[in-house]
Short mmCIF file of C-alpha atoms and ligand atoms in Angstrom, two decimals:
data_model
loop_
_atom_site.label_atom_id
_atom_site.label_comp_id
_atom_site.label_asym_id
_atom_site.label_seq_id
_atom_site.Cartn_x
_atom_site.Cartn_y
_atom_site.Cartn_z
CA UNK A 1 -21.78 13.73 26.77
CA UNK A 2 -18.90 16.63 26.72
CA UNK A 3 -19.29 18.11 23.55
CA UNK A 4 -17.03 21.05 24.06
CA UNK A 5 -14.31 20.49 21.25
CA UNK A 6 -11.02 18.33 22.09
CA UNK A 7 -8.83 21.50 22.61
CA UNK A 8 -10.78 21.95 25.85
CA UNK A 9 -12.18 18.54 26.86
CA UNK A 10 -8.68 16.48 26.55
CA UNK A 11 -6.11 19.30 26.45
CA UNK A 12 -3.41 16.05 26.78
CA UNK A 13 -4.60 14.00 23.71
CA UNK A 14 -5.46 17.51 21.57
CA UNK A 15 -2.03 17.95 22.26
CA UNK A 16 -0.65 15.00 20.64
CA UNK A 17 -2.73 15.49 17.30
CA UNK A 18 -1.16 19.13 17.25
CA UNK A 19 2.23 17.63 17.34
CA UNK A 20 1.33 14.95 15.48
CA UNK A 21 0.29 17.38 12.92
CA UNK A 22 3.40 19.51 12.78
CA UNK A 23 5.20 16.94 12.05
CA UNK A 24 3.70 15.81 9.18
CA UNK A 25 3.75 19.32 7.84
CA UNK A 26 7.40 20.12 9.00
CA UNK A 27 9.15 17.03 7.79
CA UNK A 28 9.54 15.09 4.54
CA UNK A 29 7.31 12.09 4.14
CA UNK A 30 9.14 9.28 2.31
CA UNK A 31 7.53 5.91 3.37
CA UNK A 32 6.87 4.49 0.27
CA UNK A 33 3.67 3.05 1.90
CA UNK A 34 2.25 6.48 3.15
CA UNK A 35 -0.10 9.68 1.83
CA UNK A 36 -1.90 12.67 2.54
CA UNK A 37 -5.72 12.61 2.13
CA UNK A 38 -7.43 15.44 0.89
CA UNK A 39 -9.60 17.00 3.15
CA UNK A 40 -12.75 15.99 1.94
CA UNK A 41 -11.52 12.38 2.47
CA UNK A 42 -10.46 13.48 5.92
CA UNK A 43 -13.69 14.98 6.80
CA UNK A 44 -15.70 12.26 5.93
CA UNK A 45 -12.85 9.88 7.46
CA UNK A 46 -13.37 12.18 10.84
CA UNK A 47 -16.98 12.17 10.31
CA UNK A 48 -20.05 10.81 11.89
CA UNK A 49 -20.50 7.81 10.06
CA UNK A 50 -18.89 6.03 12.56
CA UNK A 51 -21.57 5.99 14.50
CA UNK A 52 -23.53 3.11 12.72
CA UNK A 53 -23.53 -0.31 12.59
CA UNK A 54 -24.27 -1.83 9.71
CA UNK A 55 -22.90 -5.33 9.72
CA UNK A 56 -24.00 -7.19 6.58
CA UNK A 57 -23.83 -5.90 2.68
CA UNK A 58 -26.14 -3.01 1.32
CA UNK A 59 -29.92 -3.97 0.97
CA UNK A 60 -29.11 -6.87 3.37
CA UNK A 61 -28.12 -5.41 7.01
CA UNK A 62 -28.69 -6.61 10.27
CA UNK A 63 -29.41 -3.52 11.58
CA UNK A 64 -32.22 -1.18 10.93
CA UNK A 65 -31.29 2.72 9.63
CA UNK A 66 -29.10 2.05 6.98
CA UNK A 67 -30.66 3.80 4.35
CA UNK A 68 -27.64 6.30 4.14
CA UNK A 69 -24.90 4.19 4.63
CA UNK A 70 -26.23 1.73 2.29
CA UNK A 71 -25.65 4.64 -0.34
CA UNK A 72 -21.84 5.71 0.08
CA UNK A 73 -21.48 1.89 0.15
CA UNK A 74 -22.50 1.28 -3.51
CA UNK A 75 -21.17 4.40 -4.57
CA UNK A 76 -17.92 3.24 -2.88
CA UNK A 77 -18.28 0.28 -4.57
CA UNK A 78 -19.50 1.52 -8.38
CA UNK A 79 -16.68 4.27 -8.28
CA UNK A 80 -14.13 1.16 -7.70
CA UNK A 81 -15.98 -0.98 -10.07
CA UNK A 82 -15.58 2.02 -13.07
CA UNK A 83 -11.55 3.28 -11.72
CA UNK A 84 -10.25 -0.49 -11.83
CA UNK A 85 -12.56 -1.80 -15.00
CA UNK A 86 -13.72 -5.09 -12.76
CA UNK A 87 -17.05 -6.47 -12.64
CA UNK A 88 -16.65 -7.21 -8.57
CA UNK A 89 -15.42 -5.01 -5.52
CA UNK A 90 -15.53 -5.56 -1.83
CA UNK A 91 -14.90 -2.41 -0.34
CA UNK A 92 -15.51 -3.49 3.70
CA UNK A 93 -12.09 -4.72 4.39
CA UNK A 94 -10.25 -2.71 7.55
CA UNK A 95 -6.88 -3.09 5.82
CA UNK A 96 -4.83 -4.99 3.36
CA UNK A 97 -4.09 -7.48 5.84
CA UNK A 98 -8.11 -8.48 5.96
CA UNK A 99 -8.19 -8.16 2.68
CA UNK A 100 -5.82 -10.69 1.94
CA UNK A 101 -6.81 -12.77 4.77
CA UNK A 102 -10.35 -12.98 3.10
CA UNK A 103 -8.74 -13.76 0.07
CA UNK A 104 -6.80 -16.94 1.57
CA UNK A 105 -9.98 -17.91 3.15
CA UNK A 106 -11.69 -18.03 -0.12
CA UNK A 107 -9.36 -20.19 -2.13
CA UNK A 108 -7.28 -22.15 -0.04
CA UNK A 109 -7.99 -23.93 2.72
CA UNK A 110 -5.53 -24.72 5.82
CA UNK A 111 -2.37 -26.68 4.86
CA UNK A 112 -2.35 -26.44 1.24
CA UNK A 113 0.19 -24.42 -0.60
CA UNK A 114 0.32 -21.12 -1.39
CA UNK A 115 3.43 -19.43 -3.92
CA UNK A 116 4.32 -15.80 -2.98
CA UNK A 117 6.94 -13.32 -3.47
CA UNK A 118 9.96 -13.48 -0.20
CA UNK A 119 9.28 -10.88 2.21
CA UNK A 120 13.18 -10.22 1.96
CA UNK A 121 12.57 -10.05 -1.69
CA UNK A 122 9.62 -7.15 -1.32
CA UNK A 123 6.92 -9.21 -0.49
CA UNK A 124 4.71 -8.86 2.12
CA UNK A 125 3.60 -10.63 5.39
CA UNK A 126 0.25 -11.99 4.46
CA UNK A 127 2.08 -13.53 1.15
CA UNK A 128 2.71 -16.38 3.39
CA UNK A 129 5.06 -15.27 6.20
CA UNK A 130 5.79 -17.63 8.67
CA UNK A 131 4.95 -15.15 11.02
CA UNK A 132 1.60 -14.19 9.63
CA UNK A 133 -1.90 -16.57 9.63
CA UNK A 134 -0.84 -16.81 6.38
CA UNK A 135 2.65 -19.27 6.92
CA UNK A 136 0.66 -20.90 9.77
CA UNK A 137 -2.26 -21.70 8.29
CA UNK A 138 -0.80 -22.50 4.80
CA UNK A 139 2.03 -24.69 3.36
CA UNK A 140 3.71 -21.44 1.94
CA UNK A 141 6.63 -21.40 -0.47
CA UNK A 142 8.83 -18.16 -1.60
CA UNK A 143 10.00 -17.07 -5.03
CA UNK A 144 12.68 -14.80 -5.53
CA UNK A 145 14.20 -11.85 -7.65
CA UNK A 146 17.31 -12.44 -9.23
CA UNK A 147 20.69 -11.52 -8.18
CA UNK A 148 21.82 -9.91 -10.78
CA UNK A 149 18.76 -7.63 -12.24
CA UNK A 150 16.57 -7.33 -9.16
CA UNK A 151 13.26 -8.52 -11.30
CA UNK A 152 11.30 -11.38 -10.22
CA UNK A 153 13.07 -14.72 -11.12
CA UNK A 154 10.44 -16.35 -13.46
CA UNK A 155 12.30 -19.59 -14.42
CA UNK A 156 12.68 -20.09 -10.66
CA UNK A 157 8.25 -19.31 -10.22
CA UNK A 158 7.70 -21.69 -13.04
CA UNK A 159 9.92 -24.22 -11.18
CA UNK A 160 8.41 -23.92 -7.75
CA UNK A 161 5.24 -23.79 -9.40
CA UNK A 162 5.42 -26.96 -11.23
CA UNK A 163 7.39 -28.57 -8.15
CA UNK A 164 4.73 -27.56 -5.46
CA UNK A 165 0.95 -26.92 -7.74
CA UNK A 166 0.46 -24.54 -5.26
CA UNK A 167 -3.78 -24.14 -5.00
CA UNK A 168 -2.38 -20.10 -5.62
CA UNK A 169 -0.24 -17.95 -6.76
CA UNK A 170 0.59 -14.59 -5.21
CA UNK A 171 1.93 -11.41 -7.28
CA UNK A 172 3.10 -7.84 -6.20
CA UNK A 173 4.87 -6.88 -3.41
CA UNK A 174 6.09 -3.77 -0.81
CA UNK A 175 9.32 -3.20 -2.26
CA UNK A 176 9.34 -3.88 -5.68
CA UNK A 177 10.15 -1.27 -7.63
CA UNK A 178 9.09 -2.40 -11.16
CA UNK A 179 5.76 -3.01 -12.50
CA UNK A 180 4.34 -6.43 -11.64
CA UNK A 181 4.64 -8.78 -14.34
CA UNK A 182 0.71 -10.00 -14.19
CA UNK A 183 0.70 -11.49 -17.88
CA UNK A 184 3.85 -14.02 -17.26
CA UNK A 185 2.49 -14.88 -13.87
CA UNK A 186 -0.78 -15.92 -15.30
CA UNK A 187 0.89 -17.85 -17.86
CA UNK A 188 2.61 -19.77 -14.97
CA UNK A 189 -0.96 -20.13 -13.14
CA UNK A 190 -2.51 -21.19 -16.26
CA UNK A 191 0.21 -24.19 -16.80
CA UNK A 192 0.22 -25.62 -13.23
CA UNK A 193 -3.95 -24.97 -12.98
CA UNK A 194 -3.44 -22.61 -10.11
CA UNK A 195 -5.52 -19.36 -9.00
CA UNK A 196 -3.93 -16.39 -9.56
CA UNK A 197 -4.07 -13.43 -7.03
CA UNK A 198 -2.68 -9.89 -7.89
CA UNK A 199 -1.78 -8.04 -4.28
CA UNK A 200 -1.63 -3.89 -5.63
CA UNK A 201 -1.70 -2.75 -2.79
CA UNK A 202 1.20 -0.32 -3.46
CA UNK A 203 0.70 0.30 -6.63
CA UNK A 204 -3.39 0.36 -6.94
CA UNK A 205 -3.49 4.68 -7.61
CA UNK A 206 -0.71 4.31 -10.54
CA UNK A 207 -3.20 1.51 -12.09
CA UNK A 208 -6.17 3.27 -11.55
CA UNK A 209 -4.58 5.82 -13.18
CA UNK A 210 -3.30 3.74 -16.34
CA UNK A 211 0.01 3.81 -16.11
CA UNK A 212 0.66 0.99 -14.29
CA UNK A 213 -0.72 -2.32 -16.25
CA UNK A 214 -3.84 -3.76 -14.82
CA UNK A 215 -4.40 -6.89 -13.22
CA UNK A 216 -7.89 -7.44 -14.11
CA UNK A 217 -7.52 -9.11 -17.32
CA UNK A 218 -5.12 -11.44 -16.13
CA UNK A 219 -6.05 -12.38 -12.16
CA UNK A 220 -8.72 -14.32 -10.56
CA UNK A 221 -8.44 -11.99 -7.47
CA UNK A 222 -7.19 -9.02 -6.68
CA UNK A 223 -6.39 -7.21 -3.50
CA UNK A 224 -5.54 -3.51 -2.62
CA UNK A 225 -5.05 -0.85 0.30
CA UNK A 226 -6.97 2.10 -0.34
CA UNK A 227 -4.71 4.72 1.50
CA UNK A 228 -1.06 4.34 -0.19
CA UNK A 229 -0.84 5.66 -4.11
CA UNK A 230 -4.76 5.41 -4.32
CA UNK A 231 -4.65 8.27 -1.49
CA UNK A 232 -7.75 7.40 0.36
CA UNK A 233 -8.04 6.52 4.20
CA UNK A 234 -6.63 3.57 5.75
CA UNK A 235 -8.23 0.14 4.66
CA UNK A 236 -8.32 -2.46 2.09
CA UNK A 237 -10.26 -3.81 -1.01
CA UNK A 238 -10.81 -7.12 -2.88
CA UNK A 239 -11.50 -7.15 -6.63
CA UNK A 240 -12.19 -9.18 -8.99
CA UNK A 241 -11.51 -8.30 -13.28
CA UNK A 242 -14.90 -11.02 -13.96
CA UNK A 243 -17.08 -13.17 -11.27
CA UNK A 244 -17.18 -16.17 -13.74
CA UNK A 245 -15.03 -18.61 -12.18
CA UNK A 246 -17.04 -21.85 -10.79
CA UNK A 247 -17.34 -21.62 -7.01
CA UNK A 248 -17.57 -25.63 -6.87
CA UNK A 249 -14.08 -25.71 -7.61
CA UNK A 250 -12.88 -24.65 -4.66
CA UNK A 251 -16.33 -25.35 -1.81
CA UNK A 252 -17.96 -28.21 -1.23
CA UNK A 253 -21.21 -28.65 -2.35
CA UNK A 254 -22.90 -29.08 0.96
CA UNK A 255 -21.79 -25.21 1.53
CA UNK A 256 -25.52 -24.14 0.08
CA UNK A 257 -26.60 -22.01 -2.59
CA UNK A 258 -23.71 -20.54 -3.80
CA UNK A 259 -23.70 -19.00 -7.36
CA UNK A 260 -20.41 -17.09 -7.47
CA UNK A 261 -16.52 -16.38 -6.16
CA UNK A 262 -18.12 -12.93 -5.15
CA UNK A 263 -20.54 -14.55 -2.87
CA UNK A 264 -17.52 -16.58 -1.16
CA UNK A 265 -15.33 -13.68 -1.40
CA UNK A 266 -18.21 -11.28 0.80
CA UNK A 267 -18.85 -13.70 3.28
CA UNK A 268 -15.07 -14.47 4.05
CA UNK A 269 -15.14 -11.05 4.71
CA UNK A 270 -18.22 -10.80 6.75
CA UNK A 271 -18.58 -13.16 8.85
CA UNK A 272 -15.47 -14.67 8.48
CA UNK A 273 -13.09 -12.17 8.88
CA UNK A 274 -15.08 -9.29 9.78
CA UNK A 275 -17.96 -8.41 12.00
CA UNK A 276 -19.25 -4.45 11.54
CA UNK A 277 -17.60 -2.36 8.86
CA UNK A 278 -16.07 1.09 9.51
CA UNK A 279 -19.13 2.65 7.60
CA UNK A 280 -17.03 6.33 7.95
CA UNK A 281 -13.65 5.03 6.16
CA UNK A 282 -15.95 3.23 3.44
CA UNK A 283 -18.14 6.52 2.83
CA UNK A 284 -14.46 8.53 2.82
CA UNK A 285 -12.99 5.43 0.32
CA UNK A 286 -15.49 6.88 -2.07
CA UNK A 287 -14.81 10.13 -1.87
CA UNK A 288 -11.03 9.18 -2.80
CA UNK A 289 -12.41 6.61 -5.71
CA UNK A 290 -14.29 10.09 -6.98
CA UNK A 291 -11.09 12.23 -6.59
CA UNK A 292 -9.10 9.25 -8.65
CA UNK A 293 -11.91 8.62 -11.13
CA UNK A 294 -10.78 12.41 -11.87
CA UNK A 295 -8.27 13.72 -14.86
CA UNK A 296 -6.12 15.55 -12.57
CA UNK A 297 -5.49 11.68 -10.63
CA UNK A 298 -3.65 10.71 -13.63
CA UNK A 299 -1.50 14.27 -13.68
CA UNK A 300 -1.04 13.14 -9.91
CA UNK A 301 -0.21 9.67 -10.59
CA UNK A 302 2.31 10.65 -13.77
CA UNK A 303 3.87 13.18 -11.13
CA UNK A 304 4.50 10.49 -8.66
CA UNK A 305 6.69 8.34 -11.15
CA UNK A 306 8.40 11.02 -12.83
CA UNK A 307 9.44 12.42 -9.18
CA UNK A 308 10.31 8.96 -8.63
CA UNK A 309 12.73 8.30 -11.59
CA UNK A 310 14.12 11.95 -10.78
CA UNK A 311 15.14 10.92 -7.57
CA UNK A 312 16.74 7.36 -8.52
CA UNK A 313 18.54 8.88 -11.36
CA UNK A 314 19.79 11.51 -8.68
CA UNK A 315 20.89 8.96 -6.65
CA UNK A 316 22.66 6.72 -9.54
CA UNK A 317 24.77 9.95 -10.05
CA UNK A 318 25.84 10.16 -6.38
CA UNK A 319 26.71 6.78 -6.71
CA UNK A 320 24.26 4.97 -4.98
CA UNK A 321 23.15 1.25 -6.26
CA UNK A 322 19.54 0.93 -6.50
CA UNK A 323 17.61 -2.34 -6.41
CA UNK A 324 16.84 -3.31 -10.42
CA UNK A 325 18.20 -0.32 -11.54
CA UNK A 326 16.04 2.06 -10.30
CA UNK A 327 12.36 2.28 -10.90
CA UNK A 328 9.37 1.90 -12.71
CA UNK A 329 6.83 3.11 -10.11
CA UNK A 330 6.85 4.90 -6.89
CA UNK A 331 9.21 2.99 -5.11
CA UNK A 332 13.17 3.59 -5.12
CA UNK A 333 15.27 0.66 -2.74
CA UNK A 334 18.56 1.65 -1.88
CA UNK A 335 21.37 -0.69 -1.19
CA UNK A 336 23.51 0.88 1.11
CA UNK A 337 26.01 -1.98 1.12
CA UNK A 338 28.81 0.15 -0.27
CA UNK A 339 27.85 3.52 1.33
CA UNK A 340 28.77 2.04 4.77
CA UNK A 341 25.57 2.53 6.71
CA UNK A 342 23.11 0.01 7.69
CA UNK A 343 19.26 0.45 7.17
CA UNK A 344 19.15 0.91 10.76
CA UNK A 345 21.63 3.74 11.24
CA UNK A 346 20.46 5.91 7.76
CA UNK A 347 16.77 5.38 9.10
CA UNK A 348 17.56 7.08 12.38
CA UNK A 349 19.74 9.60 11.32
CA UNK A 350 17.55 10.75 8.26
CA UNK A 351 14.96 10.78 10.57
CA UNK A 352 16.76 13.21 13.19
CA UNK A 353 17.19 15.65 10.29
CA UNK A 354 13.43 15.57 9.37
CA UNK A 355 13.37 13.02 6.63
CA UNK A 356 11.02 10.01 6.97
CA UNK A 357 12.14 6.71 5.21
CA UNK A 358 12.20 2.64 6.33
CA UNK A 359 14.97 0.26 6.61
CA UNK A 360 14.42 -2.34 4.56
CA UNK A 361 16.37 -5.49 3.71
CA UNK A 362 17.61 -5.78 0.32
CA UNK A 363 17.38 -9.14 -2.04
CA UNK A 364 19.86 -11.72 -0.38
CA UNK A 365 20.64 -9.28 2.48
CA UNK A 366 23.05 -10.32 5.10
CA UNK A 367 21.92 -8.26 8.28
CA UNK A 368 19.24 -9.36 10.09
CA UNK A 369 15.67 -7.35 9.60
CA UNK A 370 16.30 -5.42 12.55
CA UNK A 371 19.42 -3.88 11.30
CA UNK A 372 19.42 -4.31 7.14
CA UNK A 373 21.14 -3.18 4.09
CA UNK A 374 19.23 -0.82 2.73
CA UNK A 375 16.79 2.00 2.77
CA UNK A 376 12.83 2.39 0.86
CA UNK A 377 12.21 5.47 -0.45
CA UNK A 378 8.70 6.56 -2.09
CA UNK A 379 7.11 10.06 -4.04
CA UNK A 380 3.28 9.30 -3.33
CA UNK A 381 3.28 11.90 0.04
CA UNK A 382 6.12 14.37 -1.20
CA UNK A 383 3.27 14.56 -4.41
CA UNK A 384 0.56 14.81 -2.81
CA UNK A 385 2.34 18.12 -1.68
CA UNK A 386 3.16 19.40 -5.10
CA UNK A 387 6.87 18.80 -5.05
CA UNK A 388 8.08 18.47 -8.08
CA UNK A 389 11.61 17.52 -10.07
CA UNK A 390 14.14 20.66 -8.92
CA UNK A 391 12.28 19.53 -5.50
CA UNK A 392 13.67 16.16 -5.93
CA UNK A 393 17.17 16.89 -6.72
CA UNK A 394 17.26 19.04 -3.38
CA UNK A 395 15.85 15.93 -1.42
CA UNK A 396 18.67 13.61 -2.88
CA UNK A 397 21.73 16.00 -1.86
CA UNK A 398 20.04 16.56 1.71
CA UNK A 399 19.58 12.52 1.91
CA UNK A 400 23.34 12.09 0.78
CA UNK A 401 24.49 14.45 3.43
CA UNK A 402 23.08 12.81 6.17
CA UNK A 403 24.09 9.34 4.54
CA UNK A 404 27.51 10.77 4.38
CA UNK A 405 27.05 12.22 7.90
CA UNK A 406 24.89 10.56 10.01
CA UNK A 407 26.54 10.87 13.61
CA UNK A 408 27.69 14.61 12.74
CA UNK A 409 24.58 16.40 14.54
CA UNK A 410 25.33 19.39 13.65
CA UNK A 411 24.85 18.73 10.30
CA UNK A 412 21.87 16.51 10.66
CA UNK A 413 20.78 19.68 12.25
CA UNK A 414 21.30 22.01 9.35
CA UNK A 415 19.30 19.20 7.20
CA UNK A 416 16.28 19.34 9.38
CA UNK A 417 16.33 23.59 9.03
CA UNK A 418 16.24 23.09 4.89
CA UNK A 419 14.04 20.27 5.02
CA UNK A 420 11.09 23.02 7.21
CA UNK A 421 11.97 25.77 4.97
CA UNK A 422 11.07 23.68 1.67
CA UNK A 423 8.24 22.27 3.65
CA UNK A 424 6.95 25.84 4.28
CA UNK A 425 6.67 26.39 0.32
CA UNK A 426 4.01 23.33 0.29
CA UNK A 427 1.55 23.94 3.48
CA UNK A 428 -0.36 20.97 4.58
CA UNK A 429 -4.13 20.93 5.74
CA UNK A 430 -4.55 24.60 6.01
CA UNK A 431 -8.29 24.07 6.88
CA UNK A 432 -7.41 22.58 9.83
CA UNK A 433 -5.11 25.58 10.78
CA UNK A 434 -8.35 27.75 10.74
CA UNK A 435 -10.16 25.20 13.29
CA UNK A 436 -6.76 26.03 15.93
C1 PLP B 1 0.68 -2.51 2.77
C2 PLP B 1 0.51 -3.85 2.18
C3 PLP B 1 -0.47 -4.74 2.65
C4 PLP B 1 -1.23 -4.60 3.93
O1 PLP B 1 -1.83 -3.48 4.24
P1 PLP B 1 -2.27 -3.13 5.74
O2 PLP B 1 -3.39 -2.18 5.49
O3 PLP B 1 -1.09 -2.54 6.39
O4 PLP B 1 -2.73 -4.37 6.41
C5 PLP B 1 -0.67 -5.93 1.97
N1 PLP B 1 0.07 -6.23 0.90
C6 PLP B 1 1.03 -5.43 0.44
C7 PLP B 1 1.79 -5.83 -0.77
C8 PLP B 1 1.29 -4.21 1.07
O5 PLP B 1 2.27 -3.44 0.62
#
């Protein structure tokens, strides 16, 4: 076994972290989607816990020496329990996408109909994507925002709803910038008798925080990443407010000795989703669940959206429309329709001058998803960094002048040298600078 450290033993792939590294630190991080762990995450992220198996739930393993393991899961899972107020977590899932996919597998079974939000509408793939398992396993059926304000179009849900009695009901999105309207969806669930999932995983750090409402009163299930607002490392979560739905409504009786949802929910995640669990993400998920059951999350959190609505304002003066407005949340969606840029073009060109964003199609957008009509913007990273409001005006005028400029490299240029020098006032990681 080489144990001499990657620097020496693969001088190619040490390499590609460095770089990888200075880019994070040298640019500015705008994907609405992405963070910065702290480093205690990181460490126990990078740590040795990946060494063990541990396939099963905590007390009940198939594998022998999982004494330890066994006790970052619960913690993992208490902390979530206390920071989301819900009686049930799951905290095994690899992503969102398993997350979700356990989900499905729980409540619906092939070919019957699911009711999400339009992935050209800020939903997301698993929401029934035809795609994704989740439009080829299920009869799936789209709601919309409206035209005019950008906010999910609710007489058009309870329409569909009552139209289709889908078996569930999907709510939250990628790239919706206002709060998700949990209470009116689970009035709509309630009339047509459907299950009613909540999918935070955007927003899950601003509710754990309390400014965002919370699901839990008002969903049967709910879903989350753990590594965009929440800040911890990549991987996903299932919820649920209270385990006191009957699991006979949706399982045969023949399926054995089932008492709750939670019992369906863990083993649609293990063994039917999932075989071992990354025992080193869910030890570092509960470090991040201790950082966010922490006061100075909710200063973090607050930070995010004020940034957020600095930024959007900023960009309603320069004359830029923004999807609904602007924003409630994290996430600002620019529709560059009448700035005369695609997606495409503003991605690559902010990107040359050090600024990180996503194309993103707009509500009713005309160009294809390759190309589209507008640009997602999001404060969780730039945050996490300790920018702040005079920070945010700066990043709107150096966005405008490469949206004003994109093929004029030498100005894309002179971006990218004020973008490093304002990234040089909020250092990134300097414990790893040390290890160098
Ligand atoms: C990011 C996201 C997911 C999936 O997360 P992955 O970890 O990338 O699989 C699911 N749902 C929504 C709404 C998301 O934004």
């Amino acid at each position: 076994m080489t144990n001499t450290p990657l620097k020496t033993s693969d001088p190619e792939l040490f390499n590609i972290l460095f770089n990888e590294i200075v880019r994070q630190e040298t640019t500015l991080e705008l994907i609405a989607s992405e963070n910065f762990v702290s480093y205690p995450v990181l460490e126990m992220a990078g740590g040795i816990m990946t060494n063990k198996y541990a396939e099963g739930y905590p007390g009940k393993r198939y594998y022998g020496g999982c004494e330890f393991v066994d006790q970052a899961e619960n913690l993992a899972k208490d902390r979530a329990n206390r920071l989301f107020g819900v009686e049930y977590s799951n905290v095994q899932p690899h992503s969102g996408s398993q997350a979700n996919m356990a989900v499905l597998m729980t409540f619906v079974k092939p070919g019957d109909t699911i009711l999400g939000l339009d992935l050209a509408h800020g939903g997301h793939l698993t929401h029934g994507s035809k795609v994704n398992f989740s439009g080829k396993l299920y009869n799936s059926i789209f709601y919309q925002v409206d035209k005019d304000t950008g906010l999910v179009n609710f007489d058009e849900v309870i329409k569909l709803a009552r139209e289709h009695k889908p078996k569930l009901i999907i709510c939250g999105g990628s790239a919706y910038p206002r709060f998700i309207e949990f209470q009116d969806f689970k009035q709509i669930a309630d009339d047509v008798g459907s299950y009613l999932m909540a999918d935070i995983a955007h927003s899950s750090g601003l509710v754990a925080a309390g400014i965002h409402p919370s699901p839990a009163p008002f969903c049967n299930v709910i879903t989350t990443t753990t590594h965009k607002t929440l800040r911890g490392p990549r991987g996903g979560m299932i919820m649920m407010g209270k385990d006191d739905l009957n699991p006979w409504d949706i399982v045969a009786p023949k399926s054995g000795r089932v008492k709750n949802i939670s019992e369906l929910l863990d083993n649609a995640v293990m063994p039917g989703v999932q075989g071992g669990p990354l025992m080193h993400i869910i030890a570092a998920k509960a470090v991040a669940f201790g950082e966010a059951l922490r006061p100075e999350f909710k200063v973090y959190a607050q930070q995010i959206i004020d940034n957020a609505k600095t930024m959007a304002d900023e960009f309603i003066t320069r004359g830029y429309q923004l999807v609904s407005g602007g924003t409630d949340t994290h996430v600002i969606l620019i529709d560059l329709t009448n700035k005369d840029i695609t997606g495409k073009v503003a991605e690559k060109s902010l990107e040359k001058a050090g600024i990180t964003v996503n194309k993103n199609m707009i509500p009713f957008d005309e160009k294809s998803p390759f190309i589209t009509s507008g640009i997602r913007i999001g404060t969780p990273a730039i945050t996490t960094r300790g920018m702040q409001r005079d920070d945010m005006k700066k990043i709107v005028s150096l966005i405008d002048t490469v949206i004003n400029n994109p093929n004029d490299d030498q100005k894309l240029f002179s971006v990218k040298t004020e973008v490093k020098e304002l990234c040089k006032f909020f250092p990134l990681y300097p414990e790893l600078r040390d290890q160098n």
